[in-house]
Coordinates of C-alpha atoms in Angstrom, one line a residue:
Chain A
X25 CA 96.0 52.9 202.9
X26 CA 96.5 53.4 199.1
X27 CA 98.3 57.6 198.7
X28 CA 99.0 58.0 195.4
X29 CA 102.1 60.1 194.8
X30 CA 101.4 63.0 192.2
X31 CA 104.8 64.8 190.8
X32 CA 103.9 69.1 190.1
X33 CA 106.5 70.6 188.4
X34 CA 108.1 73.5 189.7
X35 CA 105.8 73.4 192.5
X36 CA 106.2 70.0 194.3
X37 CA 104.2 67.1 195.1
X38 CA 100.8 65.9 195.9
X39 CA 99.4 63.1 198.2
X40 CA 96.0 61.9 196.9
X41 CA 94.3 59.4 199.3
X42 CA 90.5 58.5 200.2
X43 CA 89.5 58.3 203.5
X44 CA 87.6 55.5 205.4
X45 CA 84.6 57.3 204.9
X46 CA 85.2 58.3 200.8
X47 CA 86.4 61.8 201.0
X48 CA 88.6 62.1 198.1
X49 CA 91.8 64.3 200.2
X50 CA 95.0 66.3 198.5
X51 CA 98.2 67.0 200.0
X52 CA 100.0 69.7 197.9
X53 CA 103.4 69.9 199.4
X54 CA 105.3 72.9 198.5
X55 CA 108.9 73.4 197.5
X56 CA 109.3 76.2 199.9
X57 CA 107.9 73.6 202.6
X58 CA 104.1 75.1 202.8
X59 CA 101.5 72.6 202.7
X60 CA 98.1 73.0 201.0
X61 CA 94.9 70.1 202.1
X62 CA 92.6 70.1 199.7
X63 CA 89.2 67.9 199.3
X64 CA 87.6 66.8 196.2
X65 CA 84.0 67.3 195.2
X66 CA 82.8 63.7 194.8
X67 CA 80.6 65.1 191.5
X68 CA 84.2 66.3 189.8
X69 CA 87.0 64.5 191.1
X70 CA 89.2 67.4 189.1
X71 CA 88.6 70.1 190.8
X72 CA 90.5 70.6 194.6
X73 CA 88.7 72.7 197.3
X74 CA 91.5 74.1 199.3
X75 CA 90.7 73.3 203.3
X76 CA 93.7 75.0 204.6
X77 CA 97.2 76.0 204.1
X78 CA 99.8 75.4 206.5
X79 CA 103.6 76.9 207.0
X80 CA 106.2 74.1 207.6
X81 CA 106.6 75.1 211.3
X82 CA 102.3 74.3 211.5
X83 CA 102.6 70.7 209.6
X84 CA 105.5 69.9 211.9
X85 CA 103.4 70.5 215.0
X86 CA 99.7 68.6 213.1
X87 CA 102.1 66.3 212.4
X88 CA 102.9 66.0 216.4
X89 CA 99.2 66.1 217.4
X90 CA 98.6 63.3 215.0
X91 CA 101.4 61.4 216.6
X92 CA 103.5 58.4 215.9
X93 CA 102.5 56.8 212.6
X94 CA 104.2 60.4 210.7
X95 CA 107.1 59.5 213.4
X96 CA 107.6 55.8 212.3
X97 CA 107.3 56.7 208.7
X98 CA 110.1 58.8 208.7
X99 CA 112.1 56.2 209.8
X100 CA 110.6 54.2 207.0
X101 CA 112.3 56.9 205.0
X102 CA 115.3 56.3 206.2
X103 CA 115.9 52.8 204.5
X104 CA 114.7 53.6 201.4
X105 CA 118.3 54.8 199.9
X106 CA 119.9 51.3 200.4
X107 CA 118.8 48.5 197.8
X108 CA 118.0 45.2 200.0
X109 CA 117.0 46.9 203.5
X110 CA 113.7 47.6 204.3
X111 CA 112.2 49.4 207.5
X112 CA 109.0 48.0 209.3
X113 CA 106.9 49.1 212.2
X114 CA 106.2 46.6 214.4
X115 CA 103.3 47.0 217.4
X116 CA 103.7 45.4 220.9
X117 CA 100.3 43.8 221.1
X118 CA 98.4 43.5 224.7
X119 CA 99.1 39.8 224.4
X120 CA 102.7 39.9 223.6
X121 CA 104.4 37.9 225.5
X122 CA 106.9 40.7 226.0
X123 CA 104.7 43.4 227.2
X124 CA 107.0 44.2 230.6
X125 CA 109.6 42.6 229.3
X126 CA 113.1 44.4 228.8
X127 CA 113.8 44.5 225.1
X128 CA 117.1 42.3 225.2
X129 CA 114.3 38.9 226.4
X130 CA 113.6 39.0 222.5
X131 CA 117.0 38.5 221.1
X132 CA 115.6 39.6 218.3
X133 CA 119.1 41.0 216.5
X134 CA 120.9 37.8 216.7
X135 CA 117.9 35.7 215.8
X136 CA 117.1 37.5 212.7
X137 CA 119.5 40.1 211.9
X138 CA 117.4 42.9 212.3
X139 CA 117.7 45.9 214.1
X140 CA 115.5 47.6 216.5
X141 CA 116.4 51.5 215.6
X142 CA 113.6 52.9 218.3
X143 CA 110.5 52.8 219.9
X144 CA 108.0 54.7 219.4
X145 CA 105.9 55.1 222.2
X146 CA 102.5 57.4 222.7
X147 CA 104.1 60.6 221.0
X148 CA 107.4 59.7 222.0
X149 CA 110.0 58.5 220.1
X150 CA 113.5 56.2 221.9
X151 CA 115.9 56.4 219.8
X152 CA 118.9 53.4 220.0
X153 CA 116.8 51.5 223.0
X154 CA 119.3 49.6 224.7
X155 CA 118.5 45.8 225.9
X156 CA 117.4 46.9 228.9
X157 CA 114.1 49.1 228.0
X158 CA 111.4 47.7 229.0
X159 CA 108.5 47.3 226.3
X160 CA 105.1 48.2 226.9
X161 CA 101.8 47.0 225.4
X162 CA 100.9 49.6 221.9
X163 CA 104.7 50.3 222.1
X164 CA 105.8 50.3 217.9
X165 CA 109.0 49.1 217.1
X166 CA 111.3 50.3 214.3
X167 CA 112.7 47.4 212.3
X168 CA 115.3 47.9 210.0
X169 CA 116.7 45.0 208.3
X170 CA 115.5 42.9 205.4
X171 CA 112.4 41.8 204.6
X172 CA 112.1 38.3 206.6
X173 CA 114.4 39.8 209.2
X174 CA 111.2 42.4 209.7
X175 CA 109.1 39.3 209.8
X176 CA 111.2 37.7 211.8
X177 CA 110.6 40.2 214.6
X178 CA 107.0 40.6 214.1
X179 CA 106.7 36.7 214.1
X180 CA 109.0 36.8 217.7
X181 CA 107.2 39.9 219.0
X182 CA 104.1 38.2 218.9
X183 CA 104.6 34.5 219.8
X184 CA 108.1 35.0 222.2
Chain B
X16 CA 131.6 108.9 196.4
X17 CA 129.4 111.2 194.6
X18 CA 125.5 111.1 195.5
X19 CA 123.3 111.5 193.1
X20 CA 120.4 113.0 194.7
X21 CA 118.3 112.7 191.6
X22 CA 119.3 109.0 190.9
X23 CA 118.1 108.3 194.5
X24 CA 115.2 110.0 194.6
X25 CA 113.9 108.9 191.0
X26 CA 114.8 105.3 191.6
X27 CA 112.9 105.2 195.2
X28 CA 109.7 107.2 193.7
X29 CA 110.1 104.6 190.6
X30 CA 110.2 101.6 192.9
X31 CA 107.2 103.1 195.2
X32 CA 105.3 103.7 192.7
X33 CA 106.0 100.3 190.7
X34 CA 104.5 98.5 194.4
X35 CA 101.5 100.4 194.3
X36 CA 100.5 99.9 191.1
X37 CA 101.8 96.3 191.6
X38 CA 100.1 95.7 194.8
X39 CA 96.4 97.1 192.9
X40 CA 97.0 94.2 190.3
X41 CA 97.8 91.6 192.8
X42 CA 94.6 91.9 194.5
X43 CA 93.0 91.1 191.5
X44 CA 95.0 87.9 191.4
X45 CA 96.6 89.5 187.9
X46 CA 100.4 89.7 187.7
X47 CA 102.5 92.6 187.9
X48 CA 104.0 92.6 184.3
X49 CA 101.8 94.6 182.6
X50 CA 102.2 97.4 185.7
X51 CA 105.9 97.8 184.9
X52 CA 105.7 97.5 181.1
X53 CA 102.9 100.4 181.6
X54 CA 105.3 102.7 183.5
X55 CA 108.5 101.8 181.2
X56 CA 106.3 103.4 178.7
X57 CA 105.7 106.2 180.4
X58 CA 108.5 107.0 181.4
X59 CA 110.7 106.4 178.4
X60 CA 111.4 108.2 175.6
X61 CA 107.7 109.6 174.2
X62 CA 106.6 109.0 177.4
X63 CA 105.2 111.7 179.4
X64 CA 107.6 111.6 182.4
X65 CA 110.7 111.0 181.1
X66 CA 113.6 109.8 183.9
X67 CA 117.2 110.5 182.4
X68 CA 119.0 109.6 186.0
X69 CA 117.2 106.4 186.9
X70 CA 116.9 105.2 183.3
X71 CA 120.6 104.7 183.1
X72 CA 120.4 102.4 186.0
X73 CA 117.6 100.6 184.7
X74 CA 119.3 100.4 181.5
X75 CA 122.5 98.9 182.7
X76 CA 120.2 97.0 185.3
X77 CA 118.2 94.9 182.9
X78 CA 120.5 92.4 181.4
X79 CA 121.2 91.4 185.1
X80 CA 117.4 90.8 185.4
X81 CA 117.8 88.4 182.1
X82 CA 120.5 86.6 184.0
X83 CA 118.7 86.1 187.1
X84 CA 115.2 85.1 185.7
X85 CA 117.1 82.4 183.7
X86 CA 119.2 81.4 187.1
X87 CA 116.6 80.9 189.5
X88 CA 114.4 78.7 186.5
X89 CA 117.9 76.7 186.3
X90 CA 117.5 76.4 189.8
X91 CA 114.2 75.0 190.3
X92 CA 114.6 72.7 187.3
X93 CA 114.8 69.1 188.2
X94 CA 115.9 66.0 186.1
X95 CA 113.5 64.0 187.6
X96 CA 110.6 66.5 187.0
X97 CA 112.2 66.8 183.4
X98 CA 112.0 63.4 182.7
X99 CA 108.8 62.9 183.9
X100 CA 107.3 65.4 182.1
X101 CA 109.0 64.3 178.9
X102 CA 107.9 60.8 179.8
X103 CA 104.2 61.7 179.9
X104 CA 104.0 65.1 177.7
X105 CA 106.1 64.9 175.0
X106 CA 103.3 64.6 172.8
X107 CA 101.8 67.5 174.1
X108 CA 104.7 69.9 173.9
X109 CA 105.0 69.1 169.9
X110 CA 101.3 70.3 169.8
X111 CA 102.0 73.1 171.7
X112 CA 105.1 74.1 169.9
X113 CA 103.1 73.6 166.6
X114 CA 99.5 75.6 167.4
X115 CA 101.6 78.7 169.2
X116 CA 104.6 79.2 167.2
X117 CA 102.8 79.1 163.2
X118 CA 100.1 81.9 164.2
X119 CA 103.5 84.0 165.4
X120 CA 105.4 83.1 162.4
X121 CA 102.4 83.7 160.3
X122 CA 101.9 86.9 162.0
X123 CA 105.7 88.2 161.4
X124 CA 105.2 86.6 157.5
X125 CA 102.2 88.8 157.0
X126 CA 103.6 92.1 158.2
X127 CA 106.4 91.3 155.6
X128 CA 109.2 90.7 158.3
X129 CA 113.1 88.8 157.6
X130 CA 113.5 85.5 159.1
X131 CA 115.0 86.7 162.2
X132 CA 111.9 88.6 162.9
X133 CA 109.9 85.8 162.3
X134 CA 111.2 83.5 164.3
X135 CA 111.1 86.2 167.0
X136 CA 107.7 86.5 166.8
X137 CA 107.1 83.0 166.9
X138 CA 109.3 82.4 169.8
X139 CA 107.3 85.2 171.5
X140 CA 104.0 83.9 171.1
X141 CA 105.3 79.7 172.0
X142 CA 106.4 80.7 175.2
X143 CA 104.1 80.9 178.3
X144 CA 105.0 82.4 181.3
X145 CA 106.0 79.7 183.8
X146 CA 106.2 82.4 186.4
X147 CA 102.7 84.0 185.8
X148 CA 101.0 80.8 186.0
X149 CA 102.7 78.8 188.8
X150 CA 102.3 82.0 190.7
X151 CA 98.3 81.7 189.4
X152 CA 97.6 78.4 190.0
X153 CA 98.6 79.4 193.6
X154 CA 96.3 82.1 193.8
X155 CA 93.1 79.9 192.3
X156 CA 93.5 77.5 194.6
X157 CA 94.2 74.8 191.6
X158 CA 97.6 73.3 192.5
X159 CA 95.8 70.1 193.6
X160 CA 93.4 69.9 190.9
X161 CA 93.8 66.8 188.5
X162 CA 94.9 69.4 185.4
X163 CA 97.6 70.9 187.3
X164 CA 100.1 68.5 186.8
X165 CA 99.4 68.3 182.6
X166 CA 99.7 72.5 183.2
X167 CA 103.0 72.3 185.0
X168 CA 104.6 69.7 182.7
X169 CA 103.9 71.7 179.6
X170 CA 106.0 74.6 181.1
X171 CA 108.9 72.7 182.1
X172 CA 109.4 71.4 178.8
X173 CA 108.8 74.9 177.1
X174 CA 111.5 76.2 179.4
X175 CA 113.8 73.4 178.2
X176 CA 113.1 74.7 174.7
X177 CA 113.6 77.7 175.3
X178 CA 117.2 77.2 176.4
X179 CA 117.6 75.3 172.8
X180 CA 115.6 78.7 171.6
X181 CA 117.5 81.4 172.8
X182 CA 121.1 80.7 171.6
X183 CA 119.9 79.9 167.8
X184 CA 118.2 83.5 168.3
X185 CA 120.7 84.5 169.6
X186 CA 123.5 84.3 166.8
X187 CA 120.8 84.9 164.2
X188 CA 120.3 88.1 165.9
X189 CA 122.9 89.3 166.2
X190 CA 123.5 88.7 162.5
X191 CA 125.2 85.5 162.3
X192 CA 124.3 83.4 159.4
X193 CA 122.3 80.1 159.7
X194 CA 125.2 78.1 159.7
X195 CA 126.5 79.5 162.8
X196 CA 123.2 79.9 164.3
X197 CA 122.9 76.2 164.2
X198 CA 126.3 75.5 165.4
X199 CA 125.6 77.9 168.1
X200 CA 122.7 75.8 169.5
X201 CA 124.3 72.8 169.0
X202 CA 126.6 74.0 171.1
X203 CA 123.9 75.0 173.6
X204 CA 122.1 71.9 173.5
X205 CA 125.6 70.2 174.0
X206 CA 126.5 71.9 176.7
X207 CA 123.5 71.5 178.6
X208 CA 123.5 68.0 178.6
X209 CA 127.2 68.4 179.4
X210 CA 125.3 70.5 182.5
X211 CA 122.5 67.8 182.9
X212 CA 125.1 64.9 183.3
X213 CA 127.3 66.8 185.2
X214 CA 124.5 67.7 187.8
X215 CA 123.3 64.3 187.5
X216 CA 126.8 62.6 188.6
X217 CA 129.0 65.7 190.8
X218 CA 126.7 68.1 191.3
X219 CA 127.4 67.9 195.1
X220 CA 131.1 68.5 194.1
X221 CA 130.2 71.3 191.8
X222 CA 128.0 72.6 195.1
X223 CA 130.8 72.6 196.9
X224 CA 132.4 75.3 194.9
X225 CA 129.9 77.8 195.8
X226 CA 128.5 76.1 199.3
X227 CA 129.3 78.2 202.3
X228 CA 127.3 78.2 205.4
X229 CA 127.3 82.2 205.4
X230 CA 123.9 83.8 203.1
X231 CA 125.9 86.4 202.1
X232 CA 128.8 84.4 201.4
X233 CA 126.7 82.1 199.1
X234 CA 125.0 85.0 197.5
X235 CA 128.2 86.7 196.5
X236 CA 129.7 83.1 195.4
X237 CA 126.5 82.2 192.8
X238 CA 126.1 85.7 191.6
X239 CA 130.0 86.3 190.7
X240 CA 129.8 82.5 188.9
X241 CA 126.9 82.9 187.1
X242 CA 128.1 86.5 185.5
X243 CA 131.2 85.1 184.7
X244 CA 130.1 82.3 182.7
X245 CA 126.9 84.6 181.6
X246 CA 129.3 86.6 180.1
X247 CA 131.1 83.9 178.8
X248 CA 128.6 82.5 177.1
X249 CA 127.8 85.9 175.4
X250 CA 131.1 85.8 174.5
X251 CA 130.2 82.7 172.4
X252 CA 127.3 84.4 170.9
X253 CA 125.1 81.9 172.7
X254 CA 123.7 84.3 174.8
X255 CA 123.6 85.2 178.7
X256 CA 120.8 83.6 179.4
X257 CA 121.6 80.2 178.6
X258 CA 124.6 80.7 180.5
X259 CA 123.2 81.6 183.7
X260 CA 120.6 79.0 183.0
X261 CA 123.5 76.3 183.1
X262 CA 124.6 77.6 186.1
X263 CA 121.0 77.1 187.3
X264 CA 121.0 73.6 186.2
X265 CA 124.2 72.4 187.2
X266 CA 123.3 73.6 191.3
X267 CA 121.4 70.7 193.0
X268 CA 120.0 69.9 196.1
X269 CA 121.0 71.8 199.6
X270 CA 123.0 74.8 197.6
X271 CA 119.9 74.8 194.8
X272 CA 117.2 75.3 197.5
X273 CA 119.7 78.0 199.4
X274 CA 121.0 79.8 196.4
X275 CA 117.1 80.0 195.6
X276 CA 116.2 81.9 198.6
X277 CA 119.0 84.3 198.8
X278 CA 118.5 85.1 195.5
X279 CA 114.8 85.6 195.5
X280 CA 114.6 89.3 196.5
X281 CA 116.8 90.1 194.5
X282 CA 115.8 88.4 191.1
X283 CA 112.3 90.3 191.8
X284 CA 114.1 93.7 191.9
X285 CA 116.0 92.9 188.7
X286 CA 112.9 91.3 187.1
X287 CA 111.4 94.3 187.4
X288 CA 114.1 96.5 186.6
X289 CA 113.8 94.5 183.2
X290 CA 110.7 94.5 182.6
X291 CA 110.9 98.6 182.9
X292 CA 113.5 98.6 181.0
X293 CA 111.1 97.3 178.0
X294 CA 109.0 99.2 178.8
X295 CA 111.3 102.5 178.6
X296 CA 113.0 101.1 175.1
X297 CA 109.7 101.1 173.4
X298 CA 108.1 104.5 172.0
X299 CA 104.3 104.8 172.9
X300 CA 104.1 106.2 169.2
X301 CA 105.4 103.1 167.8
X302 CA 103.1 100.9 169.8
X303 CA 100.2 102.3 169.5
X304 CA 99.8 101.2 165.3
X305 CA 101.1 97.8 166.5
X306 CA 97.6 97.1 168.8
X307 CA 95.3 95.9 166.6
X308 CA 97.8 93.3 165.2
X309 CA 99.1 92.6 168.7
X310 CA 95.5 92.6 169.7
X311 CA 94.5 89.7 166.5
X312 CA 97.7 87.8 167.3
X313 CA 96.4 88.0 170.9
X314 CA 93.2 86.2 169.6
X315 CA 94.6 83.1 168.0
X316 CA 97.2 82.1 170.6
X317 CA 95.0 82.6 173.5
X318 CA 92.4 79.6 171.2
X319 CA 95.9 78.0 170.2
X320 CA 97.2 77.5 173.7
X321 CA 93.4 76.7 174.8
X322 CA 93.9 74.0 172.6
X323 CA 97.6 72.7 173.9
X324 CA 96.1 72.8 177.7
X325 CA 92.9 70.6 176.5
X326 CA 95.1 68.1 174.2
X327 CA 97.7 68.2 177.4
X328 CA 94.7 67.7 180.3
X329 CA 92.8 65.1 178.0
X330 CA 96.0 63.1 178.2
X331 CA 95.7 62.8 182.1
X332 CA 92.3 61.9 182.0
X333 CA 90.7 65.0 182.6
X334 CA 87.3 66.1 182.2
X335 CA 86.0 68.6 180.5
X336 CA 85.8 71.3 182.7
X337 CA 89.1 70.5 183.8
X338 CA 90.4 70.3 180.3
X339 CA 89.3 74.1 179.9
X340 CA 90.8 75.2 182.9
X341 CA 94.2 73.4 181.6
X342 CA 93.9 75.7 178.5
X343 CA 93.0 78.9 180.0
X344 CA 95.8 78.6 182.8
X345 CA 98.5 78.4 179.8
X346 CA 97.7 81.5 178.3
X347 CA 99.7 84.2 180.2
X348 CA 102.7 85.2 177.7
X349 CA 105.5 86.9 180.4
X350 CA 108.9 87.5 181.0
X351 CA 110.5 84.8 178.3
X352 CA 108.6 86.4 175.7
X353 CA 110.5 90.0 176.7
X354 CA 113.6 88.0 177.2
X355 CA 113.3 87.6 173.6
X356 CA 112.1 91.4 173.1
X357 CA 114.9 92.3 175.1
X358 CA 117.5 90.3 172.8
X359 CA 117.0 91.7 169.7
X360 CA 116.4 95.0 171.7
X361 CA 115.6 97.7 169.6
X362 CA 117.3 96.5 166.6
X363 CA 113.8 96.1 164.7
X364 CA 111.6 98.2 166.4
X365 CA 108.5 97.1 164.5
X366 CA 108.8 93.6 166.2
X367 CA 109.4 95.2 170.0
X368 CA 106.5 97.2 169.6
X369 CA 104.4 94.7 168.4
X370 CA 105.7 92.0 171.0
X371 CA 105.7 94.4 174.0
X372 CA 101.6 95.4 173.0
X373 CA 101.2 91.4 172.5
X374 CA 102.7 90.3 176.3
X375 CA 100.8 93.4 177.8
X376 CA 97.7 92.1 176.3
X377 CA 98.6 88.5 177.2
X378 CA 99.6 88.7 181.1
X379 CA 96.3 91.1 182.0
X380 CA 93.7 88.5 179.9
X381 CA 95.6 85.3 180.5
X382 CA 95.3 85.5 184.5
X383 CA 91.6 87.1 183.6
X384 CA 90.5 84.4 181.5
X385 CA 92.2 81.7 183.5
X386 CA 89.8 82.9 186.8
X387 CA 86.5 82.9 184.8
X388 CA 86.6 79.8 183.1
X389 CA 86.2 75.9 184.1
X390 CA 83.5 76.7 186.8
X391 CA 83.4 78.4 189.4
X392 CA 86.4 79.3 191.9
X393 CA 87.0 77.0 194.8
X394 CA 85.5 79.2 197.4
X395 CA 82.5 79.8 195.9
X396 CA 82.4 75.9 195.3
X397 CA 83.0 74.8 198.7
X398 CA 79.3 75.1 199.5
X399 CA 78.8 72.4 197.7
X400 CA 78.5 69.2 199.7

């Protein structure tokens, strides 16, 4: 998904984005941590019609209810300070090889350098998973390392 | 400790009656400016209540409102904003400066001002009021419309002049010659860089200076520093404001966003103690010959900065409608404009007068205009599709 990154002034920043089904939707997110969604008239893509505001404490707990992806993109967040190193999300698929496997089958540090920060799995999120956690099918991996060592793991994750 | 009962009680009855009237024009989404200007009037001298106690503290209060208004913008300035802004707007802050200064200057020419006064004029009717609008924009539900950004960009780089602005006033005003006027801002302008590079590189060491864990702690800590070199920099003749401003600037990050809260309340209670104090060191008498020029110059700037919000918008890629909206939302003259009243203070009386009836007229129809123009308002709207 394309979310265009709008800079406001004294105010904060917006999150423009269209959904799947062509809604045009605005994040305005304040300064003082309030959040305002807004929706765009398709006839005058200018003009913003708020939806609803929410306090930092609400968009922390939308941001719950709508689960793991905000999760793993923080974590994306994390690398972005440090020129080189990258952080992925990688997804355990059904057919994984690994699915019921402890994490430490995939070697996947020494083989590529990367490292698996957490899991993230349902709403919950492991931090530091030692070698021993098992991994379950839909489970997403955090990857931080550079960019082949990402698809290094994704390559190992899904062929063994 | 003696009480005064009389400071007390005037004060609280001041302040009572100030979020009243203040409360009224918020409902109407208009700001609260024009409410204290109103009851400076009338309460000051020719007014029809005069207040001797509470005056004194709103006299000796004001300059502190000066030095927190120009803090807390410091504050939530950003160099990353800044240079965005500049990257995409410069062009559109030389048109702004251009249209909304000349009808001010033109304005001061024809009522046969000095120089001083003239540029006072023309600094009065340049500046928008970045507090107004943000605080509009809000209220219209328009902080995610396409124009918003063009708006916001405009008023960050006004502010920036405005620090280049207030020390060349300033020295001129206070009767320095050109020379020194110039020197003055260069000085400014130098030192703000000195500020912006310095914020830039250590401004988590210069945080540190200040950071404490403790609100209070921070509160007194940010307050005594900016007063100091407030003072300092009136001292230099380069006035308060840009001094506190500095400060502003040179706080990033963690302490920024901190200092910013703690400070709030009280920059609205000094605010407001300024803005009365305008209002009190302004005769009714006086004013009231000054309206139809205020009311004229009024006119033009509200078309001029029409025009800067359209030529700003258009640049985004901004329809018309849009466009409009850009231009009405930039209208609202407010508290940098009195910061400039409240410089040359009531050293030429003619151009306080004048100003004062201007920025009434400007932060009741700015806000006004602002809500009935570029289609309808969002709620009304959102039966649409």
């Amino acid at each position: 998904m394309d979310v265009k990154e709008v800079l406001l002034p004294g105010v904060g920043l917006r999150y423009e984005f269209t959904s799947h089904k062509g809604d045009r939707i605005g994040i305005v997110a304040r300064r003082g941590g309030d959040f305002d969604v807004v929706l765009y008239a398709r006839d005058d893509p200018d003009q913003a019609r708020p939806v609803f505001c929410l306090t930092d404490e609400e968009a922390e707990a939308v941001a719950q209810i709508l689960g793991a992806p905000r999760i793993a993109e923080r974590f994306t967040e994390l690398a972005h300070g440090v020129p080189g190193l990258e952080a992925g999300q990688v997804r355990i698929t059904p057919e994984s090889p690994f699915v019921d496997h402890p994490l430490g089958d995939t070697q996947a540090r020494s083989r590529t350098g990367a490292s698996i920060v957490a899991i993230v799995r349902d709403e919950q999120v492991l931090a530091s998973p030692g070698p021993a956690e098992m991994l379950r099918a839909q489970d997403v991996l955090i990857v931080i390392g550079t960019e082949e060592g990402i698809a290094g793991v994704e390559q190992i994750v899904d062929k063994g | 400790m003696q009480v005064s009962g009389a400071l007390l009680f005037q004060l609280g009855a001041l302040l009572t009656t100030l979020a009243i009237l203040g409360a009224v024009a918020r409902r109407y989404a208009l700001s609260p400016i024009p409410v204290y200007l109103m009851a400076g009037l009338a309460l000051g001298k020719g007014g029809i209540m005069p207040v001797a106690a509470a005056g004194e503290f709103v006299t000796t209060g004001a300059p502190i409102g000066i030095v927190l208004l120009l803090l807390t913008l410091g504050l939530e300035f950003s160099a990353t904003e800044f240079a965005s802004s500049l990257r995409h707007h410069l062009p559109s802050a030389g048109v702004d400066i251009v249209l909304n200064a000349t009808p001010g200057a033109v304005a001061g020419w024809l009522l046969g001002l000095d120089g001083v006064a003239i540029l006072a004029v023309a600094g009065v009717t340049y500046i928008s009021s970045s507090g107004v609008i943000a605080r509009l924009l809000g209220d219209l539900g328009r902080l995610g419309n396409r124009e918003t950004p063009a708006v916001l960009s405009v008023l960050v780089l006004e502010d920036f002049a405005m620090a280049a602005y207030l020390p060349l006033f300033a020295v001129l005003a206070s009767g320095g010659s050109w020379l020194d006027a110039v020197a003055g801002m260069a000085a400014a302008v130098g030192a703000l860089c000195a500020a912006f590079a310095a914020s830039y590189r250590w401004g988590h060491h210069v945080g540190r200076l200040v950071e404490h864990p403790d609100s209070e702690q921070l509160l007194l800590r940010v307050l005594g520093v900016t007063l100091m070199v407030a003072a300092l920099a009136e001292f230099l003749h380069a006035s308060a404001a840009v001094g506190a401003f500095l400060v502003g600037l040179t706080l990033t990050g963690e302490t920024a966003d901190r200092a910013r809260k703690v400070l709030g309340p009280l920059r609205d209670l000094f605010a407001a103690v300024f803005f009365l104090a305008i209002g009190l060191s302004v005769d009714p008498r006086e004013l009231l010959p000054m309206i139809p020029a205020a009311l004229a110059l009024a006119t033009v700037t509200a078309a001029t900065k029409v025009a800067t919000g359209i030529f700003a918008a258009r640049r985004d890629g901004v329809a018309r409608r849009g466009q409009l909206r850009a231009g009405t939302a930039l209208i609202a003259r407010g508290e940098f404009s009195l910061i400039i009243i409240g410089l040359i203070g009531p050293s030429i009386a003619e151009v306080a007068a004048l100003a004062t009836a201007y920025v009434f007229i400007m932060a009741i129809a700015g806000p006004v205009l602002a809500r009935y123009t570029g289609g309808p308002l969002p709620a009304s709207a959102g039966r649409g599709d």
